Coordinates of C-alpha atoms in Angstrom, one line a residue:
M1267 CA 135.6 89.3 55.5
A1268 CA 136.3 91.6 52.6
R1269 CA 139.1 93.9 51.4
L1270 CA 138.0 97.2 50.1
A1271 CA 139.0 98.0 46.6
D1272 CA 141.5 100.8 46.2
G1273 CA 139.8 104.2 46.3
V1274 CA 136.6 102.9 47.8
S1275 CA 135.5 104.6 51.1
L1276 CA 134.0 102.9 54.1
E1277 CA 130.8 105.0 53.5
A1278 CA 130.7 103.9 49.8
A1279 CA 131.0 100.2 51.0
Q1280 CA 128.3 100.7 53.6
A1281 CA 125.9 102.2 51.0
E1282 CA 126.5 99.2 48.6
M1283 CA 126.0 96.6 51.3
T1284 CA 122.7 98.4 52.4
L1285 CA 121.4 98.0 48.8
I1286 CA 122.4 94.5 48.6
A1287 CA 120.6 93.7 51.8
Q1288 CA 117.5 95.4 50.5
R1289 CA 117.7 93.4 47.2
L1290 CA 117.9 90.1 49.3
E1291 CA 114.9 91.3 51.4
A1292 CA 113.0 91.9 48.2
T1293 CA 114.0 88.6 46.6
Y1294 CA 113.5 86.2 49.5
G1295 CA 110.6 87.9 51.3
N1296 CA 109.7 86.6 54.8
D1297 CA 112.4 84.0 54.7
H1298 CA 114.9 86.5 55.0
D1299 CA 115.0 88.3 58.4
G1300 CA 118.1 90.7 57.8
I1301 CA 117.1 93.9 56.4
D1302 CA 120.6 95.6 56.6
A1303 CA 124.3 94.8 56.8
S1304 CA 127.0 96.8 58.9
V1305 CA 130.4 97.4 57.4
I1306 CA 132.9 97.4 60.3
P1307 CA 136.8 97.9 59.9
L1308 CA 138.5 94.8 61.1
H1309 CA 140.8 96.9 63.5
E1310 CA 137.7 98.6 65.0
Y1311 CA 136.1 95.1 65.2
T1312 CA 139.3 93.6 67.0
V1313 CA 140.4 96.3 69.2
G1314 CA 137.5 98.8 69.5
R1315 CA 136.1 97.5 72.8
S1316 CA 139.5 97.7 74.4
R1317 CA 140.5 101.2 73.4
Q1318 CA 138.5 103.0 76.1
L1319 CA 140.0 100.8 78.7
L1320 CA 143.5 101.3 77.5
V1321 CA 143.1 105.0 77.1
L1322 CA 141.9 105.2 80.7
L1323 CA 144.9 103.2 81.8
L1324 CA 147.1 105.7 79.8
G1325 CA 145.3 108.7 81.3
G1326 CA 146.0 107.3 84.9
V1327 CA 149.7 106.9 84.1
G1328 CA 149.7 110.5 83.0
V1329 CA 148.1 112.1 86.0
V1330 CA 150.2 110.1 88.5
L1331 CA 153.4 111.3 86.4
L1332 CA 152.1 114.8 86.7
A1333 CA 151.7 114.4 90.5
T1334 CA 155.2 113.0 90.7
C1335 CA 156.5 116.0 88.8
A1336 CA 154.9 118.4 91.2
N1337 CA 156.6 116.6 94.0
V1338 CA 160.0 116.8 92.2
G1339 CA 159.3 120.6 91.7
N1340 CA 158.5 121.0 95.4
M1341 CA 161.6 119.0 96.4
V1342 CA 163.9 121.0 94.1
M1343 CA 162.5 124.2 95.5
A1344 CA 162.9 123.1 99.2
R1345 CA 166.4 121.8 98.6
G1346 CA 167.4 125.0 96.7
T1347 CA 166.0 127.3 99.2
D1348 CA 167.9 125.5 101.9
R1349 CA 171.1 126.1 100.0
L1350 CA 170.5 129.9 99.5
R1351 CA 173.5 130.9 101.5
E1352 CA 175.8 128.5 99.6
L1353 CA 174.3 129.9 96.1
A1354 CA 174.6 133.4 97.3
V1355 CA 178.4 132.8 97.9
R1356 CA 178.8 131.4 94.5
Q1357 CA 177.0 134.4 93.0
A1358 CA 179.1 136.7 95.1
L1359 CA 182.3 135.0 93.8
G1360 CA 181.3 135.7 90.2
A1361 CA 178.9 132.7 89.3
G1362 CA 176.1 133.9 86.9
R1363 CA 172.5 133.0 87.1
G1364 CA 172.8 130.7 84.1
R1365 CA 175.8 128.8 85.6
I1366 CA 173.7 128.4 89.0
V1367 CA 170.8 126.9 87.0
R1368 CA 173.0 124.7 85.1
M1369 CA 174.6 123.3 88.2
L1370 CA 171.2 122.6 89.7
F1371 CA 170.0 121.1 86.4
V1372 CA 172.9 118.8 86.4
E1373 CA 172.3 117.7 90.0
N1374 CA 168.7 116.9 89.0
A1375 CA 169.8 115.0 86.1
V1376 CA 172.1 112.7 88.2
L1377 CA 169.2 112.1 90.6
A1378 CA 166.8 111.3 87.7
A1379 CA 169.4 108.9 86.2
A1380 CA 169.8 107.2 89.4
G1381 CA 166.1 106.6 89.6
V1382 CA 165.8 105.1 86.2
G1383 CA 167.6 101.8 86.8
T1384 CA 165.4 101.2 89.8
G1385 CA 162.2 102.2 88.0
V1386 CA 163.0 99.9 85.0
L1387 CA 163.8 96.9 87.2
A1388 CA 160.6 97.5 89.2
S1389 CA 158.5 97.8 86.0
V1390 CA 159.5 94.4 84.8
G1391 CA 157.6 92.8 87.9
L1392 CA 154.8 95.3 87.7
V1393 CA 154.0 94.8 84.1
R1394 CA 153.9 91.1 84.6
G1395 CA 151.5 91.6 87.4
L1396 CA 149.4 94.0 85.3
V1397 CA 149.2 91.5 82.3
A1398 CA 148.1 88.8 84.8
L1399 CA 145.4 90.9 86.2
A1400 CA 144.1 92.3 82.8
P1401 CA 141.2 90.8 81.2
A1402 CA 141.7 88.3 78.4
S1403 CA 139.5 90.5 76.1
I1404 CA 142.4 92.9 75.5
P1405 CA 143.8 91.8 72.2
R1406 CA 147.6 90.8 71.8
L1407 CA 147.9 90.7 75.5
D1408 CA 150.5 88.0 75.5
E1409 CA 152.7 90.4 73.6
V1410 CA 152.9 92.9 76.3
G1411 CA 156.2 93.3 78.1
I1412 CA 159.3 95.3 78.6
D1413 CA 161.5 95.5 75.6
V1414 CA 164.3 97.9 74.3
R1415 CA 161.8 100.4 72.9
T1416 CA 159.8 100.6 76.1
T1417 CA 162.8 100.7 78.2
L1418 CA 164.4 103.6 76.4
A1419 CA 161.1 105.4 76.2
A1420 CA 160.6 105.1 80.0
A1421 CA 164.1 106.0 80.8
A1422 CA 163.8 109.2 78.6
L1423 CA 160.5 110.2 80.2
A1424 CA 162.0 109.6 83.7
V1425 CA 165.0 111.9 82.9
V1426 CA 163.4 114.5 80.9
T1427 CA 160.3 115.2 83.2
P1428 CA 162.2 115.9 86.4
L1429 CA 164.6 118.2 84.5
L1430 CA 161.7 120.2 83.0
F1431 CA 159.8 120.4 86.3
G1432 CA 163.0 121.3 88.1
L1433 CA 164.0 124.0 85.8
L1434 CA 161.4 126.7 86.8
P1435 CA 162.3 126.2 90.7
S1436 CA 165.9 126.3 89.9
W1437 CA 165.5 129.5 87.9
Q1438 CA 163.5 131.0 90.6
I1439 CA 166.1 130.1 93.4
S1440 CA 168.9 131.6 91.2
R1441 CA 167.1 135.1 91.5
A1442 CA 168.2 135.4 95.2
V1443 CA 170.1 138.6 95.7
P1444 CA 173.6 137.6 97.2
R1445 CA 173.9 140.6 99.5
E1446 CA 170.5 140.3 101.1
T1447 CA 170.8 136.5 101.5
L1448 CA 174.1 136.7 103.2
A1449 CA 172.9 139.5 105.3
E1450 CA 170.0 137.4 106.6
G1451 CA 172.2 134.3 107.0
G1452 CA 170.3 132.4 104.3
R1453 CA 167.0 132.7 106.1
S1454 CA 165.2 134.8 103.7
G1455 CA 165.9 135.5 100.1
T1456 CA 163.2 133.8 98.0
Q1457 CA 161.4 132.3 100.9
A1458 CA 158.1 134.1 100.4
S1459 CA 157.9 133.4 96.6
G1460 CA 159.4 130.0 97.2
G1461 CA 156.7 129.2 99.7
R1462 CA 153.9 130.2 97.3
A1463 CA 155.5 128.0 94.6
R1464 CA 155.7 125.1 97.0
Q1465 CA 152.1 125.6 98.1
G1466 CA 151.2 125.6 94.3
F1467 CA 153.0 122.2 93.9
V1468 CA 151.3 120.7 97.0
A1469 CA 147.7 121.8 95.6
V1470 CA 148.4 120.3 92.3
E1471 CA 149.2 117.0 94.1
I1472 CA 146.0 117.3 96.2
A1473 CA 144.0 118.0 93.1
I1474 CA 145.4 115.0 91.3
A1475 CA 145.0 112.7 94.1
L1476 CA 141.3 113.8 94.8
L1477 CA 140.7 113.1 91.0
L1478 CA 142.1 109.5 91.1
V1479 CA 140.6 108.7 94.5
T1480 CA 137.1 109.9 93.2
G1481 CA 137.6 107.7 90.1
A1482 CA 138.5 104.8 92.3
G1483 CA 135.6 105.3 94.6
L1484 CA 133.1 105.5 91.7
L1485 CA 134.4 102.3 90.2
G1486 CA 134.6 100.6 93.6
R1487 CA 131.0 101.3 94.4
S1488 CA 129.9 100.1 91.1
F1489 CA 132.0 96.9 91.2
L1490 CA 130.5 96.1 94.7
R1491 CA 127.0 96.6 93.5
L1492 CA 127.7 94.5 90.5
L1493 CA 128.8 91.7 92.8
D1494 CA 125.4 91.8 94.5
V1495 CA 123.3 91.6 91.2
E1496 CA 120.9 88.7 91.2
L1497 CA 122.1 86.7 88.1
G1498 CA 118.9 84.5 88.0
F1499 CA 121.0 81.4 88.2
R1500 CA 123.4 79.8 90.8
P1501 CA 126.9 79.5 89.3
D1502 CA 128.4 77.7 92.4
R1503 CA 129.1 73.8 91.9
V1504 CA 128.4 74.2 88.2
L1505 CA 130.8 72.7 85.6
T1506 CA 130.4 73.4 81.9
L1507 CA 131.6 71.3 79.1
Q1508 CA 131.7 72.6 75.6
T1509 CA 131.6 70.2 72.7
T1510 CA 131.4 70.4 68.7
V1511 CA 130.5 67.2 67.0
P1512 CA 132.3 66.6 63.7
G1513 CA 130.0 67.1 60.6
S1514 CA 131.4 64.2 58.8
T1515 CA 130.4 61.8 61.5
Y1516 CA 127.0 63.4 62.2
P1517 CA 125.7 64.9 58.9
D1518 CA 122.3 65.0 60.1
P1519 CA 121.1 67.1 63.2
E1520 CA 119.0 64.3 64.4
D1521 CA 122.1 62.1 64.7
A1522 CA 123.8 64.8 66.9
A1523 CA 120.7 65.0 68.9
R1524 CA 120.6 61.3 69.7
L1525 CA 124.3 61.4 70.7
Y1526 CA 123.5 64.2 73.2
D1527 CA 120.5 62.4 74.5
R1528 CA 122.6 59.4 75.2
W1529 CA 125.3 61.7 76.7
L1530 CA 122.9 63.3 79.2
A1531 CA 121.6 59.8 80.3
Q1532 CA 125.2 58.6 81.0
A1533 CA 126.3 61.8 82.5
A1534 CA 123.5 61.7 85.1
T1535 CA 124.7 58.4 86.4
V1536 CA 128.2 59.6 87.3
P1537 CA 128.5 59.7 91.1
G1538 CA 128.6 63.4 92.3
V1539 CA 126.3 64.7 89.5
E1540 CA 123.2 66.4 91.0
A1541 CA 121.8 67.6 87.6
V1542 CA 122.8 67.8 84.1
G1543 CA 121.5 69.5 81.1
L1544 CA 122.6 71.1 77.8
V1545 CA 122.2 74.4 76.0
N1546 CA 123.7 75.9 72.9
A1547 CA 125.1 78.9 74.7
P1548 CA 125.3 79.5 78.5
P1549 CA 124.9 82.7 80.1
L1550 CA 127.8 85.2 80.2
S1551 CA 129.6 83.2 77.6
G1552 CA 129.5 86.0 75.0
F1553 CA 127.5 83.8 72.6
D1554 CA 123.7 84.2 71.8
A1555 CA 121.5 84.2 68.9
N1556 CA 118.7 86.8 68.6
G1557 CA 115.9 86.8 66.2
G1558 CA 112.6 88.3 65.4
F1559 CA 109.3 86.5 66.0
M1560 CA 105.7 87.0 65.7
L1561 CA 102.7 86.0 68.0
E1562 CA 99.6 84.0 67.1
G1563 CA 97.3 86.2 65.4
Q1564 CA 100.1 88.2 63.7
D1565 CA 101.4 88.1 60.3
W1566 CA 105.1 88.7 59.2
A1567 CA 103.8 91.9 57.5
D1568 CA 102.8 93.1 61.1
I1569 CA 106.3 93.2 62.3
Q1570 CA 108.2 93.9 59.1
G1571 CA 110.9 96.6 59.8
N1572 CA 110.2 96.2 63.6
W1573 CA 112.5 93.2 64.3
T1574 CA 114.3 94.9 67.2
A1575 CA 111.1 95.6 69.2
Q1576 CA 109.8 92.1 68.7
S1577 CA 112.8 89.8 69.1
A1578 CA 114.3 87.5 71.6
V1579 CA 117.3 85.5 72.4
Y1580 CA 116.9 82.0 70.9
R1581 CA 118.3 79.1 72.9
V1582 CA 118.2 75.2 72.4
A1583 CA 118.2 73.3 75.6
S1584 CA 117.2 70.2 77.4
G1585 CA 114.7 70.0 80.2
A1586 CA 117.3 69.3 83.0
Y1587 CA 119.2 72.3 82.0
F1588 CA 117.1 74.7 84.2
D1589 CA 117.6 72.6 87.2
A1590 CA 121.4 72.3 86.5
M1591 CA 121.7 76.0 86.3
G1592 CA 119.6 76.6 89.5
M1593 CA 117.0 78.7 87.6
T1594 CA 113.5 79.1 88.9
V1595 CA 110.3 78.1 87.1
R1596 CA 107.7 80.8 87.6
R1597 CA 104.7 79.2 85.9
G1598 CA 104.1 76.1 84.0
R1599 CA 106.8 73.6 83.2
T1600 CA 110.0 72.9 81.3
F1601 CA 110.7 70.2 78.8
D1602 CA 109.8 66.6 79.7
A1603 CA 109.7 63.1 78.2
T1604 CA 106.6 64.1 76.3
D1605 CA 108.3 66.6 74.2
V1606 CA 109.8 64.1 71.5
A1607 CA 110.9 64.7 68.0
G1608 CA 108.0 64.8 65.7
G1609 CA 105.7 65.9 68.5
E1610 CA 104.1 69.4 69.1
P1611 CA 107.0 71.9 69.2
V1612 CA 107.0 73.7 72.6
A1613 CA 108.9 76.6 74.1
V1614 CA 109.8 78.0 77.6
I1615 CA 109.9 81.8 77.8
N1616 CA 111.4 84.1 80.4
E1617 CA 109.7 86.7 82.5
A1618 CA 111.1 89.7 80.4
L1619 CA 109.3 88.4 77.3
A1620 CA 106.1 87.7 79.4
R1621 CA 106.1 91.1 80.7
K1622 CA 106.7 92.7 77.3
H1623 CA 104.4 90.7 75.1
F1624 CA 101.9 89.1 77.5
A1625 CA 101.2 91.9 79.9
G1626 CA 98.0 90.9 81.9
V1627 CA 97.6 87.7 79.9
D1628 CA 98.6 84.0 80.8
P1629 CA 101.2 83.2 78.1
I1630 CA 100.7 79.3 78.9
G1631 CA 99.2 77.8 75.8
R1632 CA 100.0 80.8 73.6
R1633 CA 101.9 80.3 70.3
I1634 CA 105.1 82.0 69.0
R1635 CA 107.0 81.6 65.9
F1636 CA 110.6 82.7 64.8
A1637 CA 111.8 83.7 61.5
G1638 CA 115.1 82.1 60.3
M1639 CA 116.4 80.7 63.7
D1640 CA 116.2 77.2 62.5
A1641 CA 116.1 75.0 59.3
V1642 CA 112.4 74.9 60.2
N1643 CA 110.5 77.6 62.0
P1644 CA 107.3 76.0 63.3
W1645 CA 104.8 77.5 65.7
L1646 CA 105.9 76.9 69.3
T1647 CA 103.4 76.4 72.1
I1648 CA 104.5 78.1 75.4
V1649 CA 104.4 75.6 78.3
G1650 CA 106.4 77.4 80.9
V1651 CA 107.9 80.7 82.2
V1652 CA 111.3 80.8 84.0
A1653 CA 112.9 83.6 86.0
D1654 CA 115.1 86.2 84.2
I1655 CA 118.8 85.7 84.0
R1656 CA 121.6 88.0 83.1
F1657 CA 122.9 86.3 80.0
R1658 CA 125.1 88.9 78.3
D1659 CA 126.5 91.0 81.1
P1660 CA 125.7 91.2 84.9
A1661 CA 125.4 95.0 84.4
Q1662 CA 122.8 94.5 81.7
P1663 CA 119.1 93.9 82.4
A1664 CA 117.4 90.7 81.3
Q1665 CA 116.3 90.6 77.6
P1666 CA 113.3 88.5 76.3
E1667 CA 114.5 85.0 76.0
V1668 CA 112.9 81.7 74.5
F1669 CA 114.1 78.2 75.1
V1670 CA 113.1 75.2 72.6
D1671 CA 113.8 71.4 73.1
F1672 CA 116.9 70.3 71.4
R1673 CA 115.1 66.9 70.4
Q1674 CA 112.4 68.8 68.5
L1675 CA 114.5 71.4 66.9
P1676 CA 117.9 69.8 66.7
T1677 CA 119.8 72.0 64.0
R1678 CA 121.9 73.9 66.4
T1679 CA 123.1 70.6 68.1
R1680 CA 125.6 70.3 65.3
Y1681 CA 127.4 73.5 66.4
F1682 CA 128.6 74.6 69.8
V1683 CA 126.8 72.9 72.6
T1684 CA 127.4 73.4 76.2
T1685 CA 126.5 70.9 79.0
A1686 CA 125.9 72.3 82.4
I1687 CA 126.7 69.8 85.3
R1688 CA 125.7 70.7 88.8
L1689 CA 127.9 68.8 91.4
R1690 CA 126.6 67.4 94.6
P1691 CA 128.1 69.1 97.7
G1692 CA 131.5 67.5 98.8
F1693 CA 132.5 66.5 95.3
S1694 CA 135.7 68.0 93.7
D1695 CA 135.9 69.4 90.2
A1696 CA 138.9 67.3 89.2
A1697 CA 137.5 63.9 90.1
L1698 CA 134.2 64.7 88.3
V1699 CA 135.8 66.1 85.1
S1700 CA 138.0 62.9 84.8
A1701 CA 134.8 60.6 85.2
L1702 CA 132.8 62.8 82.8
R1703 CA 135.5 62.7 80.3
D1704 CA 135.7 58.8 80.5
E1705 CA 131.9 58.6 80.0
W1706 CA 132.0 60.8 76.9
R1707 CA 134.9 58.8 75.4
R1708 CA 132.7 55.8 75.5
L1709 CA 130.5 57.5 73.1
D1710 CA 132.6 59.2 70.8
P1711 CA 136.4 59.7 71.5
D1712 CA 136.9 61.9 68.4
V1713 CA 134.9 64.9 69.9
P1714 CA 137.1 67.6 71.5
L1715 CA 136.0 68.5 75.1
E1716 CA 136.6 71.8 76.9
F1717 CA 135.6 72.0 80.6
D1718 CA 135.2 75.1 82.5
R1719 CA 133.6 76.4 85.8
M1720 CA 130.5 78.5 85.7
V1721 CA 132.0 80.8 88.2
T1722 CA 134.9 81.5 85.9
L1723 CA 132.5 82.6 83.4
V1724 CA 131.0 85.0 85.8
D1725 CA 134.4 86.4 86.7
R1726 CA 135.2 86.9 83.1
A1727 CA 132.1 88.9 82.7
T1728 CA 133.2 91.3 85.4
A1729 CA 136.9 91.2 84.5
N1730 CA 137.0 94.4 82.6
R1731 CA 135.4 96.4 85.6
R1732 CA 137.6 94.6 88.1
F1733 CA 140.8 95.6 86.2
T1734 CA 139.6 99.1 85.7
F1735 CA 139.0 99.4 89.5
A1736 CA 142.2 97.8 90.5
V1737 CA 144.3 99.9 88.2
V1738 CA 142.6 103.3 89.1
G1739 CA 142.6 102.2 92.8
A1740 CA 146.3 101.5 92.7
F1741 CA 146.9 105.0 91.0
G1742 CA 144.6 106.6 93.4
A1743 CA 146.7 105.0 96.4
L1744 CA 149.9 106.1 94.8
A1745 CA 148.6 109.7 94.4
L1746 CA 147.6 109.8 98.0
V1747 CA 151.1 108.8 99.0
L1748 CA 152.6 111.6 96.9
A1749 CA 150.1 114.1 98.3
A1750 CA 151.0 113.1 101.9
I1751 CA 154.7 113.4 101.0
G1752 CA 154.1 116.8 99.6
V1753 CA 152.2 117.9 102.6
Y1754 CA 154.8 116.5 105.0
G1755 CA 157.6 118.0 103.0
I1756 CA 156.4 121.4 103.0
L1757 CA 155.5 121.5 106.7
A1758 CA 158.6 119.9 107.7
Y1759 CA 160.6 122.4 105.7
T1760 CA 158.6 125.2 107.1
V1761 CA 159.3 124.1 110.7
T1762 CA 163.0 123.9 109.9
Q1763 CA 163.1 127.4 108.3
R1764 CA 161.0 129.1 110.8
S1765 CA 162.3 127.4 114.0
R1766 CA 163.9 130.8 115.2
E1767 CA 160.6 132.6 114.5
I1768 CA 158.7 129.9 116.4
G1769 CA 161.1 130.0 119.3
I1770 CA 160.9 133.8 119.7
R1771 CA 156.9 133.6 119.5
M1772 CA 157.0 130.9 122.2
A1773 CA 159.4 132.9 124.3
L1774 CA 157.0 135.9 124.2
G1775 CA 154.2 133.7 125.5
A1776 CA 152.6 132.1 122.2
S1777 CA 150.8 128.9 123.1
R1778 CA 151.2 125.6 121.3
G1779 CA 147.9 125.9 119.7
A1780 CA 148.9 129.2 118.3
V1781 CA 152.1 127.7 117.0
T1782 CA 150.0 124.8 115.5
R1783 CA 147.9 127.3 113.5
L1784 CA 150.8 129.2 112.4
V1785 CA 152.5 126.1 110.9
F1786 CA 149.4 124.5 109.5
G1787 CA 148.2 127.8 108.3
G1788 CA 151.0 127.6 105.7
V1789 CA 149.5 124.6 104.0
I1790 CA 145.7 124.7 104.7
G1791 CA 145.3 127.1 102.0
A1792 CA 147.1 124.7 99.4
V1793 CA 145.0 121.7 100.6
G1794 CA 141.8 123.7 100.3
A1795 CA 142.7 125.0 96.8
G1796 CA 143.7 121.4 95.8
V1797 CA 140.5 119.9 97.1
A1798 CA 138.4 122.5 95.3
A1799 CA 140.4 122.0 92.1
G1800 CA 140.2 118.3 92.4
I1801 CA 136.4 118.4 92.7
V1802 CA 136.1 120.6 89.6
A1803 CA 138.5 118.4 87.7
A1804 CA 136.8 115.3 88.8
A1805 CA 133.3 116.6 88.0
G1806 CA 134.6 117.2 84.4
L1807 CA 136.6 114.0 83.8
T1808 CA 134.8 111.3 85.6
R1809 CA 132.2 111.3 82.8
F1810 CA 134.8 109.2 81.0
L1811 CA 134.2 106.5 83.5
E1812 CA 130.3 106.3 82.9
S1813 CA 130.6 103.3 80.6
F1814 CA 132.5 101.3 83.4
L1815 CA 129.9 102.3 86.2
Y1816 CA 126.9 100.1 87.2
D1817 CA 123.9 101.6 89.2
N1818 CA 125.9 104.7 90.0
T1819 CA 126.3 108.1 88.4
A1820 CA 129.6 109.8 87.5
L1821 CA 128.6 112.7 89.8
D1822 CA 127.7 110.8 92.9
P1823 CA 127.7 113.4 95.6
S1824 CA 128.6 110.8 98.4
T1825 CA 131.6 109.5 96.5
F1826 CA 132.9 113.0 96.0
A1827 CA 132.5 114.0 99.6
G1828 CA 134.2 110.8 100.7
A1829 CA 137.1 111.5 98.5
A1830 CA 137.5 114.9 99.7
A1831 CA 137.3 113.8 103.3
V1832 CA 140.0 111.2 102.6
L1833 CA 142.3 113.7 101.1
V1834 CA 141.8 116.1 104.1
L1835 CA 142.4 113.3 106.6
V1836 CA 145.5 112.2 104.7
S1837 CA 146.8 115.8 104.8
L1838 CA 146.2 116.0 108.5
A1839 CA 147.9 112.8 109.1
A1840 CA 151.0 113.9 107.1
A1841 CA 150.9 117.3 109.0
W1842 CA 150.7 115.8 112.4
S1843 CA 154.6 115.1 112.9
P1844 CA 156.0 118.4 111.6
I1845 CA 153.3 120.3 113.8
R1846 CA 154.1 118.1 116.8
R1847 CA 157.8 118.9 116.2
A1848 CA 157.1 122.7 116.0
A1849 CA 155.1 122.6 119.2
R1850 CA 158.1 121.0 121.0
I1851 CA 160.5 123.5 120.0
D1852 CA 162.3 124.9 123.1
P1853 CA 162.9 128.6 122.9
A1854 CA 165.9 128.6 125.1
I1855 CA 167.8 126.2 122.8
V1856 CA 166.9 128.1 119.6
M1857 CA 167.9 131.4 121.0
R1858 CA 171.3 129.9 122.3
E1859 CA 171.9 128.4 118.8
E1860 CA 171.3 131.8 117.2

């Protein structure tokens, strides 16, 4: 941690640190395996990984707000057109267009203000649910809530946006010519132009809904595929216990290793324990140590400057750890009683390392040596190969990995150590935690204990994707509802306004099918235009989801086709009731009313 001096840029600091790293390399030679240093702003280090997720959340809010505003504009246009006769009378009595617009503007403001109170009350519960669902990796999550500033900002937004989106329809409605409107009994006026505007609003809602539904579909498919990933271990019925021994009590690594050796022997006798082993960092915990190594027959000079290509995750473990985690031994063996302190150091590698560095060669009996991963870095004889596991992220392929015996290389036992305990079927976590805690207290009551479940670590590893899918899915569902309301509203209004025309057509012999085509034809163009625009928008914007996708592309054709089909089906469902009502119009009743 460092504070930049006044006037020093990040680039200048990076150049200076690179020079220092090169000097350390030249001074310490092969004992120093770091050839560079990265200067990262603390703010970026803290919140950088969460920025994209929060921007996506903000974008979802924005597009749903836009869909809501389109619905507001549609409703204002429908209400205003329905009041054409009233507005024409007001104009005939001397009211100017500006006064008509102001009246409609005030009415919209009253409606918006009435919605603010309900919205703010609902947001309190929704924000709590959002925070509960959000991954813990988002910094300062505990500070998220509704306060005076957010309430005022939301209230202002809730009032201003309906007014802005209601202004254009109000102005258009005010253009009605009083004489023509009164002569037609309020049935024409701005109907043609108003109909086009309403169809435009519906097209916007359909496009937005398609965009969000496509995003939710891509994320949903990726999340389901991620859940089916083979992790390489069985997290069910596995407890984890994280411990850190105090350095004042265990100044030597050998002392810490002997403590853990006794602990493993005692923990294995607890009823309900099927297998117990330890490791310095379990998979999906977010902790790992990666270092460069050389193979027998190589020299450090052979891999100098090529550490990334010839490196592996370095783990210190016990022999029973593999059984406790449910890992599969592919070849050879794991650690056993012969691998004692002072004996020939051995190692177990994973299949990824065997494929990369021992292709076509049996790695058993070969030797490997790390640089700087321990206080001593001896040659390690490979005695076994285990199946690959996803140790960083279920979405990332397995990386080369090496396990060493904690009794032979005990240095890392003085830091974080995790014990993996596999339970026998039928035993509860709570009862076993209590028994294990008692066993550890008999060894050293001063060591802090932190129990967890392995399935919890797996859930945390997928929390970001789960949260993103849930939020975008909720926005997509809301956008579908808004789109359905828009389609229903325009068709219901069309049926009401054109009931006289429909009655005359049916009196002259028009069939129900013809009436259905007439009514639905008023919105089919808007639905088609919205679907086309939504597909184009989704193709351009879903690329921002690529970092959240797994085993799926942002332009997956089946997802786009499915989202379009969903929008068409929702539109048909919303249109069913108005069309049914139009087909049941009785010509005699309509003509008698006229």
